[in-house]
Short mmCIF file of C-alpha atoms in Angstrom, two decimals:
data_model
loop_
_atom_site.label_atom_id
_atom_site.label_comp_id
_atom_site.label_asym_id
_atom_site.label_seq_id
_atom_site.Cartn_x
_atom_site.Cartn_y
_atom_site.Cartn_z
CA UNK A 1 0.00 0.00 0.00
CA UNK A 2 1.19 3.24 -0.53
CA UNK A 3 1.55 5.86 2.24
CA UNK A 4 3.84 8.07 4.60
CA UNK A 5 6.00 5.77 7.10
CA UNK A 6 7.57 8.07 9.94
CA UNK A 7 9.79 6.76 12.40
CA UNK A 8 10.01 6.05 15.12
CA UNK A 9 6.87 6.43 16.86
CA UNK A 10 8.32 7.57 20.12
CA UNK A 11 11.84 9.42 20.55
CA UNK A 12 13.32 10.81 23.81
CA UNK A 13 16.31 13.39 23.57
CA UNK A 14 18.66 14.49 26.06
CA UNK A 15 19.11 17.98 26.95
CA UNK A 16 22.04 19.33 24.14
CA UNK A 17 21.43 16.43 22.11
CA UNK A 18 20.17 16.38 18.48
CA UNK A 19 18.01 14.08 17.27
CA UNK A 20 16.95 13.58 13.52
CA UNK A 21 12.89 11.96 12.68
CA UNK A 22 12.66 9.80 9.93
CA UNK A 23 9.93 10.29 7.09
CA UNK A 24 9.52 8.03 3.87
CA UNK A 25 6.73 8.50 1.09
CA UNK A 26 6.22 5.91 -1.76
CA UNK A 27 3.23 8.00 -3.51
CA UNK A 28 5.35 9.68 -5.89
CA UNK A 29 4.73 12.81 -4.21
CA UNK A 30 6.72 15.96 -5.24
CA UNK A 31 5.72 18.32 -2.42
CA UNK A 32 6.72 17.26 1.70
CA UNK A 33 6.15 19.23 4.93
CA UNK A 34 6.97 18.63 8.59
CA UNK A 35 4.62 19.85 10.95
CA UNK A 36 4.76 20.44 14.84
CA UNK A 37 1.52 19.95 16.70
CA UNK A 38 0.93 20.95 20.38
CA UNK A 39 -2.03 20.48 22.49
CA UNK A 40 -4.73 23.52 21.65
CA UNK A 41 -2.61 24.92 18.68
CA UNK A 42 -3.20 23.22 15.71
CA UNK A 43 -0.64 22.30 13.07
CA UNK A 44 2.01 24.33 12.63
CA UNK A 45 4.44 24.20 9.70
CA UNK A 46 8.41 23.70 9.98
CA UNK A 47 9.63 23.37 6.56
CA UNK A 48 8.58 22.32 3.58
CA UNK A 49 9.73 20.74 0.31
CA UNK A 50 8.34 21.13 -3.46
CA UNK A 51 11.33 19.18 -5.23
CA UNK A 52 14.49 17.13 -4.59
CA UNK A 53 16.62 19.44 -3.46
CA UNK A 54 15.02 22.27 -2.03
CA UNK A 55 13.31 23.28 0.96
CA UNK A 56 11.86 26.33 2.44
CA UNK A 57 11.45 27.67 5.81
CA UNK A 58 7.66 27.37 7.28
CA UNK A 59 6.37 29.48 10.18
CA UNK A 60 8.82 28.27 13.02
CA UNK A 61 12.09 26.43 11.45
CA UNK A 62 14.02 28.00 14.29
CA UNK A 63 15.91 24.93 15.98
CA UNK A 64 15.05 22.50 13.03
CA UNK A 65 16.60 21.67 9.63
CA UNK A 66 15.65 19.34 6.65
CA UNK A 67 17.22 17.66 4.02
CA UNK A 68 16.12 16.24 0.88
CA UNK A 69 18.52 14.36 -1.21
CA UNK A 70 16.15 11.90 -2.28
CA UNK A 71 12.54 12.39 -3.40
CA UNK A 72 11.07 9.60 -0.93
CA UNK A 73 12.99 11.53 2.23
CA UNK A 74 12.01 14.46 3.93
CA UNK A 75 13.87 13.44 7.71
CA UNK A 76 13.97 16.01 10.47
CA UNK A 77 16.90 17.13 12.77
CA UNK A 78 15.54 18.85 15.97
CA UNK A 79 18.91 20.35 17.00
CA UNK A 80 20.01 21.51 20.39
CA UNK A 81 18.46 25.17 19.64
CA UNK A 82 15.26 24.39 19.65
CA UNK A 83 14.11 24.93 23.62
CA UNK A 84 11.16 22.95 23.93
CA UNK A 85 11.19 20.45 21.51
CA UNK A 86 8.44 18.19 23.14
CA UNK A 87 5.76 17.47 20.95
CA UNK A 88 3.72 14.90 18.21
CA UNK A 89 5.72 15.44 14.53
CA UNK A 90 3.87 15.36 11.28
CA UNK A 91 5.22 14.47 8.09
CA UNK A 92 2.86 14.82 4.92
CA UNK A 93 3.31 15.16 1.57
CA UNK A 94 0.95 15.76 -1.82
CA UNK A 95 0.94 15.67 -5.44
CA UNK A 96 0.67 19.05 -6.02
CA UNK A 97 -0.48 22.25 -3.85
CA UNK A 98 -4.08 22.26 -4.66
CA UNK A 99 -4.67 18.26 -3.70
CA UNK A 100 -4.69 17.53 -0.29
CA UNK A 101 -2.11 16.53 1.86
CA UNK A 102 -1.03 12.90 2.82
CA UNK A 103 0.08 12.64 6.82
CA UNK A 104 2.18 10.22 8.42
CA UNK A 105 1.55 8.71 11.54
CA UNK A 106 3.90 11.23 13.90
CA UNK A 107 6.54 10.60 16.02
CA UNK A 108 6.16 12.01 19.43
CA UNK A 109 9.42 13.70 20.96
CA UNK A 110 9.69 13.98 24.53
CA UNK A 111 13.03 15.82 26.14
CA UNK A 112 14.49 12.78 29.50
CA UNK B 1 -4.10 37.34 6.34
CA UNK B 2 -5.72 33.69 5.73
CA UNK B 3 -7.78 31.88 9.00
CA UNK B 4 -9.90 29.53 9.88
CA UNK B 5 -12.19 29.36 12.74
CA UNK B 6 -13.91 26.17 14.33
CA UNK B 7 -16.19 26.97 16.65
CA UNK B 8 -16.57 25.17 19.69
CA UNK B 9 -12.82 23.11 21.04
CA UNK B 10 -14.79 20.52 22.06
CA UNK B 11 -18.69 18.91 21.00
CA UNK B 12 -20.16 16.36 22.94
CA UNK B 13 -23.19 14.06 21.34
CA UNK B 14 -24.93 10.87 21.97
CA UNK B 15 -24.58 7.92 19.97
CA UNK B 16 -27.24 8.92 16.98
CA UNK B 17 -27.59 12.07 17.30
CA UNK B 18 -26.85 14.70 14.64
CA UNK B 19 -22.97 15.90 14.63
CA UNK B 20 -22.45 19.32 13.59
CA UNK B 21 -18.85 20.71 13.71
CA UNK B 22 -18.94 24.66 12.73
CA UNK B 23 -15.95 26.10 10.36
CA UNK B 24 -15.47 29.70 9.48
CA UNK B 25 -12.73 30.61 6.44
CA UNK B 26 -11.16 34.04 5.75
CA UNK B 27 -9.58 33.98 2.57
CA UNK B 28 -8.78 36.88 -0.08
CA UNK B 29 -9.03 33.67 -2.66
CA UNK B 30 -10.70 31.35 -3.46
CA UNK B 31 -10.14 28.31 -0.57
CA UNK B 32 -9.41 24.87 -1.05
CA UNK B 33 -11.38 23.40 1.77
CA UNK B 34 -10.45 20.15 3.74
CA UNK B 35 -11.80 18.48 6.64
CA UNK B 36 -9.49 16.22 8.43
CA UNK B 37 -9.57 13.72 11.31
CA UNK B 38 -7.40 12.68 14.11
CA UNK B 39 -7.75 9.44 16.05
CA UNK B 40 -5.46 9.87 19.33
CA UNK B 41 -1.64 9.29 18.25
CA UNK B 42 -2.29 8.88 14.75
CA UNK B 43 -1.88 11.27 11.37
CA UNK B 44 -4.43 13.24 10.01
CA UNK B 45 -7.01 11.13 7.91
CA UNK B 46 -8.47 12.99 5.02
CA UNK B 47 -12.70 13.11 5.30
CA UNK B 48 -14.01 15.39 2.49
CA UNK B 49 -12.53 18.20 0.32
CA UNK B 50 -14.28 21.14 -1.50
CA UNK B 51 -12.20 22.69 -4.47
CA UNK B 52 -14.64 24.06 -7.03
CA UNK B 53 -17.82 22.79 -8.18
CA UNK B 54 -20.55 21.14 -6.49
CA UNK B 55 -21.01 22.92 -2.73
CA UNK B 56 -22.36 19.61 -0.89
CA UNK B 57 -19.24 17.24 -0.73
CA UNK B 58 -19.52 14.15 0.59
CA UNK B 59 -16.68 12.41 2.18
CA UNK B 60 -15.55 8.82 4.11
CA UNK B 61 -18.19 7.49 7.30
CA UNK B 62 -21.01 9.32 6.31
CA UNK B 63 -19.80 12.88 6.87
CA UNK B 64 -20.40 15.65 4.26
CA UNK B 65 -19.67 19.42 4.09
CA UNK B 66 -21.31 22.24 2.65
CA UNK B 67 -19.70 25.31 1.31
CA UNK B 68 -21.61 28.45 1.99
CA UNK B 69 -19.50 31.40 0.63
CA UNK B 70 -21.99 34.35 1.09
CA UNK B 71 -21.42 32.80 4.86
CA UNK B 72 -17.78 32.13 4.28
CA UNK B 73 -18.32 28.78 6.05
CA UNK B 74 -18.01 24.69 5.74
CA UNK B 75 -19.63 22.92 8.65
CA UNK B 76 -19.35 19.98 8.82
CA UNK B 77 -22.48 17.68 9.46
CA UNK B 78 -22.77 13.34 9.98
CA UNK B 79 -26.62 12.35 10.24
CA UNK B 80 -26.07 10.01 13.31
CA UNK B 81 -23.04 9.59 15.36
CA UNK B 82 -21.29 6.39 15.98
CA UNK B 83 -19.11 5.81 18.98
CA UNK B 84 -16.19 5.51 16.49
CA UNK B 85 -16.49 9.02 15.36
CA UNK B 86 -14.95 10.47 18.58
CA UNK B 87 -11.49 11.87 17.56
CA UNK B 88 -10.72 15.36 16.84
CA UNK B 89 -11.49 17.06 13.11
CA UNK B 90 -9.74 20.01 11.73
CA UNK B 91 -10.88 22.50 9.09
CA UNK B 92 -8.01 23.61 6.85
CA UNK B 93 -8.02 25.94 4.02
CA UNK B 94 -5.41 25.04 1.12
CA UNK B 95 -5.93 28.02 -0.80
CA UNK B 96 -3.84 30.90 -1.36
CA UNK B 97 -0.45 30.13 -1.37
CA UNK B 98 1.97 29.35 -4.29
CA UNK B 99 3.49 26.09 -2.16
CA UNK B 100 0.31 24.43 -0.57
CA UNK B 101 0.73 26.04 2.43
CA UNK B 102 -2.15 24.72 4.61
CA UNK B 103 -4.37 26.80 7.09
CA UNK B 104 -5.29 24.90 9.66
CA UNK B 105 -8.17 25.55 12.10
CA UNK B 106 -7.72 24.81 15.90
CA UNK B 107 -9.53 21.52 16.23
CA UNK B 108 -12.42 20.67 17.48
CA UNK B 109 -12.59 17.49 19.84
CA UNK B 110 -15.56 15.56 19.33
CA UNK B 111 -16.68 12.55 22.14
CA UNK B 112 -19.62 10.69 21.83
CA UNK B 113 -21.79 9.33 24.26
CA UNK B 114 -23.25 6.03 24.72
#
């Protein structure tokens, strides 16, 4: 079947310590995005991709960088700068900007 | 700037009973109009989209939508709720951006009662 595979599922970082979130489409999809969501707030958008090789800052990429090398990867590095990293990650991806977007299943961060 | 409203953070029905979860757009453009679910720990499951054409769109489990734009709205309506229907839904406006940039409402929580 085809779909978004993020991994893993759970992740615990130590304080100073980077940690990078896996995300893998097999749709063919051209377009990725990482999300943050926190209780009350919503989805909120980190980066995003429209083609191999190339990504664009969303509304708070502070503390977070992307790479996309490959057009099934879109991972996540949640560096040491971002303060308060705890929270559920989205990855999704679409065809194009005006279908809708394919999600992932999250990985939820939590800081030991 | 683009929003979306959903009134009420949480809805509480009982099993059967009409579910009715309010959304409110603000777009300059025309929107591209999604409703998505959440089950608890899981991605976002698409229900129903509206992009042009017909204004009653119906979507997965019984749930449609109906876009209103002299109301600037796209409730979201399921004839009787089923006990599997509790999760939280989220409006979200695609349109207006050059790179898909999604709007997303807050989320509204629905539970359903026995």
């Amino acid at each position: 079947d085809g779909g978004i595979t993020q991994s893993p599922k759970y992740l615990f970082r130590k304080e100073g310590q980077n940690v990078t979130l896996s995300c893998e489409q097999n749709l063919n999809h051209d377009a990725m995005y990482w999300y943050r969501q926190d209780p009350g707030q919503g989805l909120r958008l980190i980066y995003y991709s429209q083609i191999v090789n190339d990504f664009q800052k969303g509304d708070i990429a502070e503390g977070y960088s992307v790479s996309r090398e490959k057009k099934e990867s879109f991972p996540l590095t949640v560096t040491s700068a971002q303060k308060n990293p705890t929270a559920f990650y989205l990855c999704a991806s679409s065809a194009d900007i005006y279908q809708p977007q394919h999600f992932g299943d999250g990985t939820r961060l939590s800081i030991l | 700037a683009q929003s979306v409203t959903q009134l009420g953070s949480h809805v509480s029905v009982s099993e059967g009973a009409l579910v009715l979860l309010r959304c409110n757009y603000s777009s300059s453009v025309p929107p591209y109009l999604f409703w998505y679910v959440q089950y608890p720990n899981q991605g976002l499951q698409l229900l129903l989209k509206y992009t042009t054409g017909a204004t009653l769109v119906k979507g997965i489990n019984g749930f449609e939508a109906e876009f209103k734009k002299s109301e600037t709205s796209f409730h979201l309506t399921k004839p009787s709720a089923h006990m599997s229907d509790a999760a939280e839904y989220f409006c979200v406006d695609a349109g207006g951006t050059s790179y898909g940039k999604l709007t997303f409402g807050q989320g509204t929580i629905l539970t359903v009662h026995p």
